[in-house]
Structure formats: C-alpha cells, structure tokens
Amino acid sequence: MTQTVGTIQVASLAKETCGHFKTGLPCPKGMWPAVTQFRLAANGILLSDAFIKTSQLWPDGSIKWLLCEGLIDLQHHSVSDEIVLTLDAVESGAPSNKLVSPVNNNDEALSLSLGSGKTFTINKAKPFEFATNKHLSSSFDIVDITPQSITPIAFSYALHCNNNEYSALTVEQKYEIRLGSDKKLIVETEASIFLSTGTVCAHLTMRNPSAASHPNGKWDLGDPNSIYLKECCISFKGKSLEPTLTLNSDVFSSSEHEELTLHQASSGFENWQSPVHVNQDNVNSLPFRGFKLYQSDRLLLSGNQAHPLFNISNSGNTFSIHVDKFWQNFPSSAHLTADSLSVSLLGSRHSENTELQPGEQKTRRISIAPFDIQSLQVVIDSAWLKNASVLPFLPSKSCEFDSLIKSGIEGPSSFFQKRIDIDEFGWRHFGELYADHEKALAPDEPFFVSHYNNQYDPIFGMLMQWLLSGDPRWFELADDLAKHVADIDVYHTSDDKPEYSGGLFWHTDHYVQAYTASHRTYSKHQPSGVYDDHAGGGGPGGQHCYTNGLTLHYLLTGYTPSRDAALSITQWVTNYYEGDGTLLGALLALKNSDLPGVKNVKTGKYPLDRGTGNYLQARLDRYELQGCDSDIEAASHIIAHTVSPTDDFDQLQLDNVEATWFYTVFLQAVCRFISVKELRSECDSSYQYAVDSLTHYANWMAVNEYAYLDKPDILEFPNQTWSGQDLRKLCLLHFASNYLTEAHRALAEQKAEQLADTIYQRLSTSTETSTTRVICLMMQNAHYSGFKQAARPLSSTSTQKDQALTEKSNSLSFLLSSLIDLSPSRERKQLVKRFPQLQKWLGKP
C-alpha cells in the first residue's frame, strides 16, 4: 500500500536542475519487519537515484525509523509544485536479475563503475581524495603546513540497492594528520556517492583532539594546545578545468595568467566589528566588511555576503561544486586558476590564522555534481507522523503560547534578527543563539556578548515547532544550531579528566560577557562575584546536559555528528555521576560525596535536581539511538535512587525555591521513562515505582504549588524566566493526572488551569518574553497538552518481566567494586589527566 510520508517545497528552479534530500522517516510500531525493502516516489515518479536504510527498530524488531537519501530531477516539477513523497513496501522474493557489484576494493583504493561508464576512485591513504577517470581529482589540503604524516584510522563503505539495482555507495573515512611533534588534526569524511552520475554529497569534519589547559577553570582563546591554521580547503585539479565562479548573477572565469581570488572576511552586516569576533588578544582584527573578489591584484567586485557557485570541466563535462554556507562561516575564500579550484572549509589564506581550540571541531557540507544542485528539506506528513507515534509528547493541537513562541522567527526579537544584532556569524559562532537575557544588568551596553550553548535544549524545541507547523524557518534555526553545538559546544577530547572529556560546555556565565572564552564558559577577563554563589571558573558540568535535540536532529536528518555528540555527552554525564571506574576516581567520589549536585556514593543517592534529570534523559536518548536495555535498566536505577513514593516533603524543603525548583526537570524525565515503558508494554516493578513516585509528587503539587513570581521576595532575580519554568508544572500535572484517583485528578487539573492562566497573563504582557531563555523554555514546555495525551497507563496484566530494585550502596562496597577491575595502566592515565603537571614524569594519557 502506498503511504504519503512527506512533502518538499522547492524554493527556486532558476539555476538548479537537481535536488538532494536526506531525511529520517518514522514508522508505526509493527508495520514493517526490519528486512522490508521499499520504493520511494516523488509525485508518482519513481526515484532511481535514492536509497533507504533502517536506522532504528522498535522493541518488537519492526522498523521505527528509516533514513532516506536521494536525488530528484527538478525539471519534472514546476516552481509552484509541492513535491509529495510516497513510500511503498516491496514484496520480498528472488531478485529479477543477478546484481553485479560495481565496486573493486583493494588495499590502496576503492573503485566504482559509474552508470556513465566512467570510473570513480577513492584513495584510502588520504582524506577526500577522489578521482574520475584520472582527468579530475579532489583532495583535502592544509595551506602553508606540510603534514609530518597522514595515518588512516578507519575506512568503511556500504552499497545500497534501490529497485533491484545498486544505486549508491556510502563511505566513511577517518585520518590522523600530524602537524608537529605534539599537534595533530583528526579529519573525518562521510560521503554518499550516487552511481548513475558520480554525484557526491558529503560532509567533512576537522578536529583538534587535544585537551585544553584551562588554568583555574578558565577557557580562553590562546590555549597552548590550540592548532593555528591558515586554511583547510577542498581542492580540485586537472588539465584545462576552466573553473568559473558565478557571483551575484555575474560569471567570472580564470585564465592561464589571471587567477581569481574570492575572500569573505566578515559577515558584511553593519555590526561586523562586534566583539563576538575577538581573538586571543581580545581584539577584533577582521580586515574589512563583507567580501572582495580579485583577478590577480585587481579588485573586480566587493559586497556584503557572497553566495558563490563554482563550476569546473572534466573531459567536456561540467561539474558544480558547492560548499554549504560560504559567507556564514567566514573567513572563507576560493582560489581559481586554469587548472585548479580550491574552496576553504576552515579559515582563509587571506585572513589571520584560525585558532582551532583543544576539543573543538568544524564540519562542512560539500557536493560535487554534473549539474547544479540544491539542498531540499522534507517535511514529514503530519498524519503519518501522528500515526507513527515515535514522539509521544508531540501535541496534536496548538496552544495559547504559540503566538508568543512565534516571536522566535518573526519580528525585531527573532533569533534571525538577534544573530544580526550581535553578529553571531563566522565559523565558530554561526548557528549559536545570542543570550540577550544576560544583558539584564547592563541594558545600555551596545554589544553585550553572551553565548547560549543550548541551555534548555532549543534544538529540541525548534524541531518540535517545525514538526508542529511545517514552517521551514524553525528547521533552519534548529539545523544551524545543532551543527554548531555538535562542533563547538561539545568538548571533543578523551585526554582531559572524565568530568570534562566529551561534555557539553556551560553557557556564558550569567550577567557577564564571554570575552576571549568564546563558547568555553568562563574567561579570565570576566569580573567575579557578579551574583550569589558565583563560581568564576569551571567547565562542562552535570547541570548543563542536553541530548534530546541532538538525538531528534539525527533521527530526522541522518546527520551523524549530531548522533556522535549526543552519545559523547551521554558517556560524559555517565562518568560525571557514576565515575570512571578507577580507584583514583572512586577515592575522589568518596571525598566529594557530600557536595551538592553530585551522586553520594556512600548512600547511592542522586541529587534531586536538573542535572540528574538531564542524566536520565541522556540515558533514554542513548536507548533511542542504540536500543540497549542496559540504558533502560540504568534509568530505572536512577529514579529509584533519587525519589520515592514515600518522600517527606517537609524534609525536601520544596518551598526553598532557589535550591529546589529543578525537581520539575527531573520529574519530566520520569514522565518520559514511564512513556518508554508503556511503549515497551512493561508493567514491572520499576514502572510502578516511577508511576507511584510521580503521583506522590503530583498530589503534593496540586495542593501546594504556585506560580513562582507570586512570591518574588524569595527569589534572587525575580524575572520572567521563572514563569517559563512554571510551564514545567503544567506538563507534570497533565501527565500525572492520567494516573491519579478521580478526586486527586480534579485537584491536579484545577491547579494546572489556574497556573496556566497566571503564566500566560504574565508572559503575554512582559517585554522579557521575547528574550532567548524565555522563548526556549516556552518552546520546550508550553505544549503541555502533549503530556496529557502521551500517557498510556498499563495494568498489571501486561507485565512482561519483574525487576527488583537495587540495594543501596555504602562506602566499602563502592570501593570494592572499583578494586575488582583495577588496572595500573588506567590508573596512570587518569592520574595524568587529572594532574597534567605529572605528565613530564608519567607521560601523556
């Protein structure tokens, strides 16, 4: 049966003749077995240059998520067309013809036979080194640095079938490039190659895997382990390539003696000299506004934002080269000669050196096609999405806060406008949200630079808004932000102490500027004592851990850096709460067990706060990505050792709002755990324990909770962020009401209605509502009706298995568990990670 699964709105067909799409499609539980094959069509036209693979399964083994990627010939569709995607399951059986593999694989290279009769070769020794019939070759180059060595770390590929023919090959490569005695660059590539034409759609990641020094918990630019690069670029070489550049409708070509150089030095907007772009000396040294195009030394053209299109020839065939978001990721440049084309991926040979900080990476998307190509975004059909039931908290209707949330994409306070206001552009900053609420104590400061680093998961909130509305602006913001967070805000190293390695950096410190810390939390330039309990130093911390949006972004797009970032954050936060498995880590955990915000290993008790809630969410996200029951079991353990159906609320002191407000964050994660257990039809003891604990708290809330700003005197900063946090109470009360007795349900619903009226009245009349933090809280929590409809209470008759709750820990048992797998090598590594000064005697990790 043909299923309508999505639509594509084609923006413009003025230049492009082909569109590329890559999208995740959810599937209803039990509908299709994992071995099912599919056909995909666009407006009834079968797509030949496409492939479909299963990315996630339901617990019963049926398909939960598909990943679809392909090319659409746009000449079959008019500008006004809405392209409808349909999916058909194919009856399994013997293939109508015997497939002959187009791949020749040896130690040095992998060769593909294309439909055109040409041969496409992938060199295994170097990153992104492709060749077509030896007339055209590509390579990844580092300008002004000769690598000491290039070592392949990983290489894998997969052939994909479509309509009983091989249609595409995906290949993943990873390399370590030594730049000096103590500096290395990790380069990863992932490419889809369509066999009919040799079209390549890829992304390439450049990473500095070293650990930062972060003296006194400060994370400023200029770290001794930073890598300074003039330019990393993708290059094309061949005889008589005749490269051309199309810029602002004008076509420029190079000749043998006249080279073309395009240089995007800054955003081109009015505030291009914003302190967002300071270097390690705390100086903005960008040379000029916008871009300049030179032929030899002669200026041909200048402007604000360059949108270049590159074309090259290959034995009479023309290829279009596209590097995504050229001007947004400045400094960017392109260099054209008669026989070569290079386009920068990171930095520009015409700008100052680019500093790639320790644990920082940059990913760029590249396409190479024998036609002009545009990126297409599939909007999942709303009826299909609802029927799939993969997002249980996605509401089926709009809410009264929608008009307030929409200020995120429209008007003077939209996220797009905030980008321009502070000039949140450039390779490190593009996609980030401007944390304008942190300007509250300095309202007259013309440029108050503060970076948000995904606090309260706006990636997830924006994707939910997109799925609800279909408005492409929400997806654009979410996609840009997810790519930024995955690259810049995650600490991509394993060489720092476990509490930091792989973690998510905290947002810029409250009410102070970022200075030279960039996105790395704390700067040596910022003042101390700005507010109560101000730490003034630190790094990634368990209270700032958000994986929902990165997980959903991967499921919807197949963008593997988002998946890898979510898994990295989950492992980091697991280490944060559970330790690294070493004796040294165990001793430190015992020493710190009475500190707030960490697990008390003497009792096995987790703190009832947002950190534990985020940890619980992360384990559930890893289950979503990898399907391991161990994460469900870990989630059950976390709940059992954080809350109880018999908790004494007087002892918890929930009326001390500043110290306890985040109990609602944890309980929202409990709601998700209950929902996951219901999808698995598991009415075991851990399910019942979670339900009983939630209803215990909900009954207390129905009687005692109030809107936080009703008592402003007990709050340090009584602003509308508190109203945004109040929305969490509505989510909890609506979900929990499904499990309460009739009398208690009436109280919970009445409390929710009273709170909703108060919250809406305050947010709808406040100028603070359009600030970044409040919008993000609304995006994540305002659609509380989704919580009401998500609950599917289980009866004891659906019990699948029983799970005993784990005994509480004690100091001796905790230490003994660390001694069982004692490894001197691991102890040494962790010792030098925690105390880098010992590395001169004990070596590096």
XYZ file of C-alpha atoms in Angstrom, residues 112-780:
669
model
C 33.366 2.358 -8.565
C 31.965 1.702 -12.024
C 29.504 4.505 -12.751
C 26.457 4.336 -14.959
C 28.157 6.753 -17.355
C 30.901 4.207 -17.990
C 33.497 6.195 -16.078
C 35.439 5.020 -13.055
C 35.268 6.811 -9.716
C 38.236 6.121 -7.419
C 38.541 6.756 -3.682
C 42.083 6.866 -2.326
C 42.240 5.198 1.089
C 45.518 6.845 2.098
C 44.286 10.449 2.238
C 41.023 12.194 3.148
C 38.554 13.220 0.453
C 40.893 12.225 -2.385
C 38.575 11.257 -5.224
C 39.322 10.906 -8.940
C 37.196 10.477 -12.064
C 38.926 8.771 -14.997
C 42.192 10.394 -13.903
C 41.140 13.681 -15.526
C 39.753 15.239 -12.352
C 40.857 14.729 -8.762
C 39.924 16.210 -5.417
C 41.926 16.451 -2.195
C 41.853 17.864 1.311
C 44.705 20.368 1.734
C 46.178 22.414 4.553
C 47.673 25.670 3.308
C 51.199 26.586 4.497
C 51.603 23.394 6.565
C 53.221 20.200 5.316
C 51.880 17.321 7.420
C 54.505 15.124 9.046
C 52.281 12.128 8.463
C 48.756 11.138 7.425
C 47.615 7.941 9.089
C 44.346 6.228 8.124
C 42.425 5.207 11.247
C 39.191 3.841 9.808
C 37.651 3.103 6.418
C 34.274 1.523 5.723
C 31.730 1.505 2.947
C 28.273 0.160 2.174
C 26.482 -0.469 -1.122
C 22.813 0.414 -1.330
C 20.133 -1.098 -3.539
C 17.094 0.593 -4.999
C 14.573 -1.023 -7.352
C 16.737 -4.138 -7.605
C 19.788 -2.170 -8.721
C 22.780 -0.725 -6.939
C 22.057 2.988 -6.653
C 24.601 4.453 -4.230
C 27.595 3.837 -2.048
C 28.256 5.445 1.315
C 31.812 5.659 2.574
C 33.270 6.784 5.912
C 36.947 7.645 6.441
C 38.990 8.824 9.417
C 42.577 10.071 9.489
C 45.119 11.418 11.952
C 47.254 14.186 10.461
C 50.413 15.016 12.417
C 51.198 18.731 12.193
C 54.146 18.756 14.569
C 55.708 16.888 17.424
C 52.731 17.486 19.705
C 49.892 18.621 17.408
C 47.512 16.502 15.408
C 44.360 17.070 13.402
C 41.665 14.424 13.088
C 39.832 14.512 9.753
C 36.654 12.500 9.185
C 34.655 12.278 5.977
C 31.264 10.771 5.237
C 30.073 10.698 1.636
C 27.160 9.367 -0.381
C 28.100 8.667 -3.998
C 25.263 8.107 -6.471
C 26.347 5.560 -9.049
C 24.425 6.795 -12.079
C 26.348 10.086 -12.331
C 29.078 10.050 -9.667
C 27.343 12.804 -7.694
C 28.957 13.210 -4.273
C 27.095 14.600 -1.236
C 29.374 14.659 1.780
C 30.464 16.314 4.954
C 33.994 16.649 6.301
C 34.995 17.243 9.932
C 38.280 18.727 11.176
C 39.004 18.205 14.902
C 41.654 19.159 17.436
C 41.544 16.146 19.818
C 43.909 17.579 22.439
C 42.860 18.590 25.943
C 42.848 22.250 26.970
C 44.949 23.559 29.835
C 42.033 25.644 31.332
C 44.076 27.245 34.164
C 41.914 27.979 37.230
C 38.867 26.761 35.337
C 39.195 29.461 32.646
C 38.837 28.532 28.969
C 40.207 31.434 26.953
C 41.494 31.590 23.413
C 45.250 31.240 23.117
C 45.481 27.817 24.748
C 48.933 26.229 24.299
C 47.278 23.146 22.774
C 45.366 25.096 20.122
C 46.149 24.494 16.452
C 46.707 27.589 14.316
C 45.675 27.074 10.707
C 45.914 29.386 7.748
C 43.363 27.433 5.689
C 41.949 23.953 5.311
C 40.393 23.572 1.885
C 38.981 21.179 -0.662
C 40.945 21.317 -3.917
C 40.257 20.135 -7.458
C 42.975 19.663 -10.036
C 43.072 18.602 -13.664
C 44.076 19.718 -17.124
C 42.095 22.642 -18.528
C 39.461 22.625 -15.812
C 38.293 26.088 -16.881
C 36.811 26.869 -13.453
C 34.167 29.567 -13.298
C 32.653 31.491 -10.438
C 29.083 32.768 -10.517
C 28.612 35.598 -8.020
C 25.607 37.885 -7.817
C 24.471 36.745 -11.293
C 27.850 37.639 -12.807
C 30.119 34.919 -14.185
C 33.887 35.177 -13.718
C 36.464 32.814 -15.171
C 40.192 32.432 -14.681
C 42.720 32.193 -17.444
C 46.231 30.807 -17.503
C 47.734 34.090 -16.360
C 44.926 35.673 -14.377
C 43.938 33.933 -11.182
C 40.681 34.662 -9.344
C 40.554 35.098 -5.578
C 37.354 35.456 -3.524
C 37.747 36.454 0.130
C 34.841 36.692 2.594
C 36.487 38.428 5.562
C 33.441 39.174 7.734
C 29.668 38.859 7.787
C 29.076 42.005 5.781
C 26.424 43.239 8.181
C 26.527 46.607 9.932
C 27.871 45.151 13.181
C 30.696 43.156 11.570
C 33.147 44.676 14.081
C 31.236 43.238 17.046
C 33.368 41.898 19.939
C 31.918 38.455 19.137
C 34.937 38.122 16.855
C 37.765 38.974 19.251
C 40.972 36.944 19.017
C 43.122 35.714 21.892
C 44.267 39.318 22.468
C 40.640 40.384 22.982
C 40.761 42.402 19.741
C 38.513 42.230 16.685
C 41.032 42.273 13.839
C 38.756 41.479 10.890
C 40.241 43.391 7.935
C 37.151 44.674 6.107
C 33.399 44.386 5.767
C 31.999 41.611 3.590
C 33.802 40.100 0.599
C 36.204 41.118 -2.138
C 36.866 39.446 -5.492
C 40.255 39.939 -7.149
C 41.717 38.960 -10.506
C 45.427 38.959 -9.851
C 45.766 42.199 -7.836
C 42.830 43.992 -9.461
C 39.613 44.366 -7.451
C 36.697 43.168 -9.576
C 33.848 43.228 -7.098
C 33.079 43.819 -3.441
C 29.949 43.351 -1.400
C 28.446 42.095 1.824
C 27.565 38.399 1.551
C 28.977 36.184 -1.184
C 26.851 33.284 -2.458
C 29.312 31.683 -4.856
C 28.622 28.916 -7.366
C 31.640 27.068 -8.758
C 31.847 25.058 -11.962
C 34.710 23.077 -13.441
C 35.149 20.994 -16.594
C 36.169 17.385 -16.884
C 36.716 15.947 -20.367
C 33.939 18.118 -21.731
C 31.612 17.544 -18.781
C 30.783 20.321 -16.346
C 30.685 19.733 -12.584
C 29.127 22.010 -9.997
C 30.993 22.379 -6.682
C 29.152 23.626 -3.626
C 30.425 24.225 -0.086
C 27.494 24.998 2.178
C 27.054 28.324 3.996
C 30.094 30.035 2.479
C 29.756 33.558 3.864
C 28.196 32.490 7.160
C 31.349 30.512 8.061
C 33.860 33.268 7.339
C 36.747 33.732 6.957
C 36.174 31.915 3.668
C 37.953 32.048 0.383
C 38.185 30.466 -3.040
C 41.095 30.372 -5.447
C 40.691 29.677 -9.179
C 43.374 29.058 -11.819
C 43.174 27.496 -15.261
C 43.884 24.024 -13.824
C 42.678 24.208 -10.237
C 39.967 25.259 -7.836
C 40.207 25.413 -4.070
C 37.418 26.356 -1.654
C 38.110 26.827 2.044
C 36.434 24.717 4.692
C 38.068 26.344 7.713
C 39.955 29.642 7.705
C 41.273 31.658 4.800
C 44.801 32.087 3.499
C 43.994 35.792 3.166
C 42.998 36.282 6.830
C 44.838 35.860 10.100
C 45.454 32.330 11.325
C 42.386 30.496 12.571
C 42.668 29.056 16.076
C 41.104 25.620 16.440
C 40.873 25.211 20.196
C 41.508 21.930 22.023
C 38.461 19.693 21.759
C 36.933 21.873 19.037
C 35.913 20.746 15.555
C 34.322 22.113 12.394
C 32.139 20.236 9.923
C 31.339 21.446 6.402
C 28.983 20.038 3.806
C 30.211 19.586 0.227
C 28.545 18.486 -3.009
C 30.071 17.598 -6.379
C 27.600 17.001 -9.190
C 27.431 17.099 -13.013
C 24.575 19.588 -12.675
C 23.533 22.498 -10.490
C 22.106 21.087 -7.278
C 20.171 22.434 -4.319
C 19.526 21.004 -0.874
C 15.911 20.005 -0.267
C 14.144 19.613 3.061
C 11.425 17.016 3.507
C 8.513 17.984 5.763
C 7.078 14.838 7.338
C 3.379 14.411 6.652
C 1.504 15.335 9.841
C -0.929 12.396 9.652
C 1.944 9.979 9.047
C 3.921 11.453 11.961
C 0.949 11.156 14.312
C 0.293 7.569 13.236
C 3.959 6.622 13.780
C 3.774 7.640 17.473
C 7.553 7.967 17.797
C 7.270 11.306 19.628
C 4.693 10.667 22.358
C 4.852 14.211 23.790
C 4.235 15.937 20.447
C 0.821 17.611 20.851
C -1.940 17.231 18.298
C -3.162 20.812 18.628
C -1.845 24.341 19.013
C -1.697 26.156 22.333
C -2.253 29.684 23.607
C 1.510 30.299 23.814
C 2.079 29.741 20.073
C 1.783 33.420 19.213
C 4.417 34.256 21.851
C 6.730 31.486 20.638
C 6.432 32.727 17.061
C 8.459 35.817 18.006
C 11.418 33.440 17.665
C 11.063 33.514 13.865
C 9.296 36.821 13.247
C 9.736 40.451 14.263
C 12.513 42.525 15.840
C 13.335 39.918 18.506
C 13.520 36.861 16.264
C 16.549 34.612 16.509
C 17.435 35.660 12.966
C 17.489 39.327 13.946
C 19.448 38.625 17.145
C 22.124 36.983 15.004
C 22.455 40.223 13.083
C 22.277 42.440 16.175
C 25.329 40.846 17.786
C 26.830 39.496 14.513
C 26.669 35.859 15.594
C 28.371 34.718 12.387
C 31.694 33.192 11.447
C 32.830 29.565 11.506
C 32.810 29.283 15.316
C 29.636 31.253 16.035
C 27.197 30.661 13.176
C 24.113 28.811 14.375
C 24.559 29.850 18.013
C 21.819 31.744 19.837
C 22.535 35.136 21.336
C 21.835 35.008 25.094
C 20.339 38.501 25.216
C 18.685 37.916 28.609
C 22.155 38.015 30.203
C 22.275 41.729 29.346
C 19.740 42.494 32.092
C 22.301 44.133 34.403
C 23.892 46.145 31.573
C 20.974 47.287 29.374
C 22.890 50.230 27.867
C 25.899 48.177 26.741
C 25.930 48.380 22.898
C 27.433 44.897 22.456
C 26.962 42.504 25.328
C 28.344 39.201 24.040
C 26.888 36.098 25.666
C 26.616 32.622 24.111
C 23.737 30.288 24.935
C 25.288 26.832 24.331
C 21.910 25.062 24.017
C 20.592 25.784 27.524
C 17.149 24.138 27.945
C 17.648 22.462 24.557
C 16.348 24.914 21.935
C 17.417 22.386 19.265
C 14.660 20.112 20.527
C 12.209 22.991 20.944
C 12.788 24.296 17.412
C 12.442 20.846 15.861
C 9.178 20.338 17.723
C 7.931 23.705 16.438
C 8.905 22.673 12.918
C 7.126 19.332 13.184
C 4.017 21.098 14.507
C 3.932 23.945 11.990
C 5.940 22.823 8.970
C 7.465 26.330 8.895
C 10.941 25.927 7.327
C 12.350 28.780 9.428
C 12.174 26.611 12.537
C 14.088 23.830 10.816
C 16.703 26.283 9.534
C 17.346 27.552 13.058
C 17.409 24.051 14.544
C 19.719 22.707 11.840
C 22.169 25.588 12.170
C 22.153 25.304 15.971
C 22.544 21.511 16.045
C 25.583 21.708 13.781
C 27.086 24.475 15.904
C 26.509 22.619 19.186
C 27.852 19.341 17.809
C 31.042 21.069 16.637
C 31.779 23.896 19.065
C 29.902 23.386 22.326
C 30.936 19.748 22.851
C 34.440 19.074 24.212
C 35.794 16.578 21.671
C 38.640 15.052 23.633
C 39.290 11.975 25.741
C 42.523 13.362 27.210
C 41.032 15.565 29.936
C 39.619 14.334 33.246
C 36.430 12.273 32.905
C 34.233 15.013 34.364
C 35.141 17.176 31.358
C 36.050 14.908 28.422
C 33.276 14.646 25.841
C 30.990 17.005 27.749
C 28.828 19.969 26.826
C 30.270 23.349 27.782
C 28.167 25.532 30.048
C 26.675 28.683 28.575
C 28.446 32.007 29.095
C 28.410 32.873 32.803
C 25.322 34.786 33.963
C 25.363 38.560 33.510
C 28.971 38.768 32.299
C 30.372 38.820 28.785
C 32.158 35.976 27.024
C 35.326 37.976 26.294
C 38.019 35.588 24.996
C 36.333 32.456 26.375
C 34.295 32.245 23.170
C 31.902 29.332 23.827
C 34.017 27.885 26.622
C 32.065 29.062 29.673
C 34.443 31.214 31.750
C 37.011 33.860 30.824
C 39.992 35.230 32.711
C 38.732 38.713 31.789
C 35.334 38.491 33.464
C 34.663 40.019 36.896
C 33.995 37.789 39.869
C 31.206 37.977 42.447
C 28.583 39.127 39.953
C 25.860 37.189 41.769
C 25.432 34.904 44.792
C 27.406 31.630 44.808
C 29.258 32.735 41.687
C 31.981 30.179 40.978
C 34.082 32.164 38.500
C 35.563 29.060 36.917
C 34.734 25.574 35.760
C 33.886 23.723 32.577
C 31.363 21.127 31.464
C 29.067 20.321 34.389
C 26.294 17.807 35.000
C 23.685 20.542 35.457
C 24.115 21.539 31.798
C 23.450 18.418 29.725
C 21.066 18.393 26.774
C 20.797 15.490 24.347
C 17.118 15.405 23.283
C 17.552 17.862 20.420
C 20.752 16.311 19.055
C 19.109 12.868 19.126
C 15.994 14.088 17.327
C 18.096 16.029 14.807
C 19.964 12.848 13.916
C 16.766 10.819 13.585
C 15.217 13.465 11.312
C 18.307 14.167 9.164
C 20.792 11.308 9.485
C 23.454 13.883 10.397
C 25.983 11.675 12.202
C 27.866 14.467 14.066
C 24.622 15.111 15.980
C 24.364 11.428 16.915
C 28.024 11.303 17.899
C 27.647 14.445 20.011
C 24.604 13.023 21.827
C 26.462 9.783 22.567
C 29.557 11.690 23.668
C 27.541 13.854 26.067
C 25.779 10.772 27.452
C 29.051 8.994 28.174
C 30.452 12.145 29.767
C 27.463 12.680 32.061
C 27.525 8.978 32.957
C 31.153 9.378 34.012
C 30.170 12.501 35.936
C 27.654 10.625 38.088
C 28.980 7.057 38.073
C 32.731 7.648 37.974
C 35.384 6.474 35.544
C 35.878 3.006 37.045
C 39.310 3.751 38.503
C 40.361 3.602 42.131
C 41.530 7.200 41.916
C 38.094 8.247 40.658
C 36.432 6.259 43.428
C 38.502 7.950 46.126
C 37.661 11.384 44.701
C 33.971 10.450 44.560
C 34.070 9.457 48.239
C 35.773 12.728 49.087
C 33.109 14.737 47.209
C 30.084 12.602 48.133
C 28.585 15.199 50.475
C 28.804 18.046 47.944
C 25.545 19.246 46.328
C 24.973 18.324 42.700
C 26.912 15.031 42.688
C 25.958 11.452 43.448
C 26.547 10.452 47.059
C 28.453 7.200 46.564
C 28.188 6.398 50.280
C 24.427 6.070 50.017
C 23.990 5.602 46.266
C 21.631 8.586 46.258
C 21.437 11.017 43.327
C 20.590 14.700 43.880
C 17.021 15.672 43.063
C 17.941 18.372 40.563
C 18.070 19.192 36.855
C 21.458 17.506 36.479
C 20.039 14.120 37.430
C 17.002 14.838 35.263
C 19.220 15.616 32.293
C 21.276 12.490 33.030
C 18.114 10.406 32.991
C 17.083 11.987 29.672
C 20.526 11.269 28.213
C 20.330 7.586 29.108
C 16.896 7.401 27.469
C 18.297 9.152 24.379
C 21.100 6.613 24.160
C 18.469 3.891 24.344
C 16.655 5.630 21.483
C 19.848 5.657 19.405
C 21.280 2.262 20.274
C 18.385 0.211 21.635
C 20.307 -1.263 24.585
C 18.204 -2.445 27.512
C 21.071 -1.534 29.851
C 20.135 2.124 29.456
C 16.530 1.394 30.455
C 17.810 -0.501 33.487
C 20.144 2.385 34.353
C 17.241 4.827 34.065
C 15.226 2.706 36.467
C 18.152 2.685 38.900
C 18.488 6.483 38.726
C 14.794 7.003 39.505
C 14.827 4.511 42.387
C 17.801 6.275 43.969
C 16.536 9.837 43.504
C 12.857 9.885 44.503
C 10.455 7.657 46.375
C 6.673 7.266 46.669
C 7.128 7.965 50.390
C 9.351 11.068 50.221
C 8.825 13.528 53.085
C 8.137 16.936 51.514
C 8.892 18.821 54.710
C 12.341 17.296 54.670
C 12.800 18.074 50.966
C 12.004 21.757 51.610
C 10.495 22.338 48.169
C 9.391 25.748 49.407
C 13.062 26.785 49.178
C 12.564 27.567 45.512
C 16.069 28.761 44.635
C 17.518 25.463 45.874
C 14.837 23.031 44.698
C 12.904 24.419 41.685
C 14.549 21.936 39.339
C 12.747 18.952 40.841
C 10.288 19.523 37.988
C 13.073 18.904 35.423
C 13.735 15.509 36.970
C 10.051 14.584 37.091
C 9.645 15.457 33.401
C 12.352 12.872 32.701
C 10.401 10.403 34.865
C 7.366 11.040 32.645
C 9.456 10.083 29.631
C 10.678 6.908 31.355
C 7.069 5.927 32.083
C 6.163 6.581 28.442
C 9.056 4.426 27.200
C 7.992 1.578 29.497
C 4.446 1.866 28.165
C 5.679 1.684 24.568
C 7.548 -1.472 25.606
C 4.411 -2.807 27.387
C 6.450 -3.350 30.562
C 4.350 -3.017 33.674
C 7.097 -4.221 36.008
C 8.178 -3.017 39.438
C 10.348 -0.215 38.026
C 7.381 1.100 36.012
C 5.090 1.007 39.029
C 7.751 2.634 41.223
C 8.116 5.507 38.734
C 4.341 5.982 38.474
C 3.891 5.901 42.256
C 6.711 8.392 42.765
C 5.336 10.752 40.126
C 1.797 10.671 41.532
C 3.154 11.225 45.061
C 4.778 14.467 43.899
C 1.814 15.441 41.708
C -0.591 15.190 44.645
C 1.664 17.497 46.634
C 1.895 19.905 43.681
C -1.879 20.020 43.252
C -2.205 21.387 46.774
C 0.998 23.356 47.351
C 2.449 24.638 44.074
C 2.026 28.217 42.898
C 3.419 30.490 40.199
C 6.932 31.392 41.335
C 6.536 35.128 40.819
C 3.662 35.118 43.330
C 6.477 35.290 45.909
C 9.147 37.458 44.288
C 10.811 38.351 47.592
C 12.318 34.879 47.992
C 13.915 34.950 44.522
C 17.370 36.332 43.819
C 16.389 37.532 40.324
C 12.553 37.677 40.044
C 12.234 37.769 36.237
C 10.002 36.048 33.684
C 12.359 33.101 33.386
C 10.507 31.858 36.466
C 7.236 31.978 34.513
C 8.901 29.927 31.807
C 9.941 27.362 34.420
C 6.360 27.344 35.760
C 5.316 25.716 32.469
C 7.035 22.517 33.577
C 4.428 22.165 36.337
C 1.677 22.120 33.716
C 3.434 19.289 31.862
C 3.731 17.239 35.045
C 0.206 17.823 36.285
C -1.315 16.969 32.911
C 0.699 13.772 32.517
C 0.259 12.622 36.112
C -3.490 13.264 36.088
C -3.885 10.112 33.985
C -2.678 8.019 36.943
C -4.448 9.793 39.830
C -7.654 8.904 41.604
C -10.701 10.839 40.466
C -10.589 13.277 43.397
C -6.872 13.928 43.073
C -7.198 14.261 39.287
C -9.734 17.042 39.719
C -7.359 18.898 42.053
C -4.433 18.487 39.631
C -6.442 19.718 36.647
C -7.763 22.676 38.615
C -4.235 23.626 39.708
C -2.972 23.311 36.136
C -5.740 25.562 34.839
C -5.026 28.226 37.479
C -1.301 28.144 36.768
C -1.808 28.290 33.003
C -3.935 31.442 33.264
C -1.376 33.151 35.516
C 1.616 32.159 33.396
C 0.008 33.279 30.142
C -1.081 36.602 31.632
C 2.456 37.332 32.820
C 4.258 36.226 29.696
C 1.839 37.866 27.267
C 2.300 41.272 28.931
C 6.059 41.240 29.549
C 8.844 42.551 27.336
C 11.095 39.777 28.721
C 9.074 37.134 26.902
C 10.967 37.690 23.642
C 14.358 37.096 25.257
C 16.185 33.932 24.266
C 15.897 31.976 27.523
C 12.159 32.555 27.926
C 11.389 31.630 24.306
C 13.428 28.449 24.712
C 11.521 27.491 27.850
C 8.222 28.065 26.060
C 9.310 26.048 23.018
C 10.182 23.118 25.247
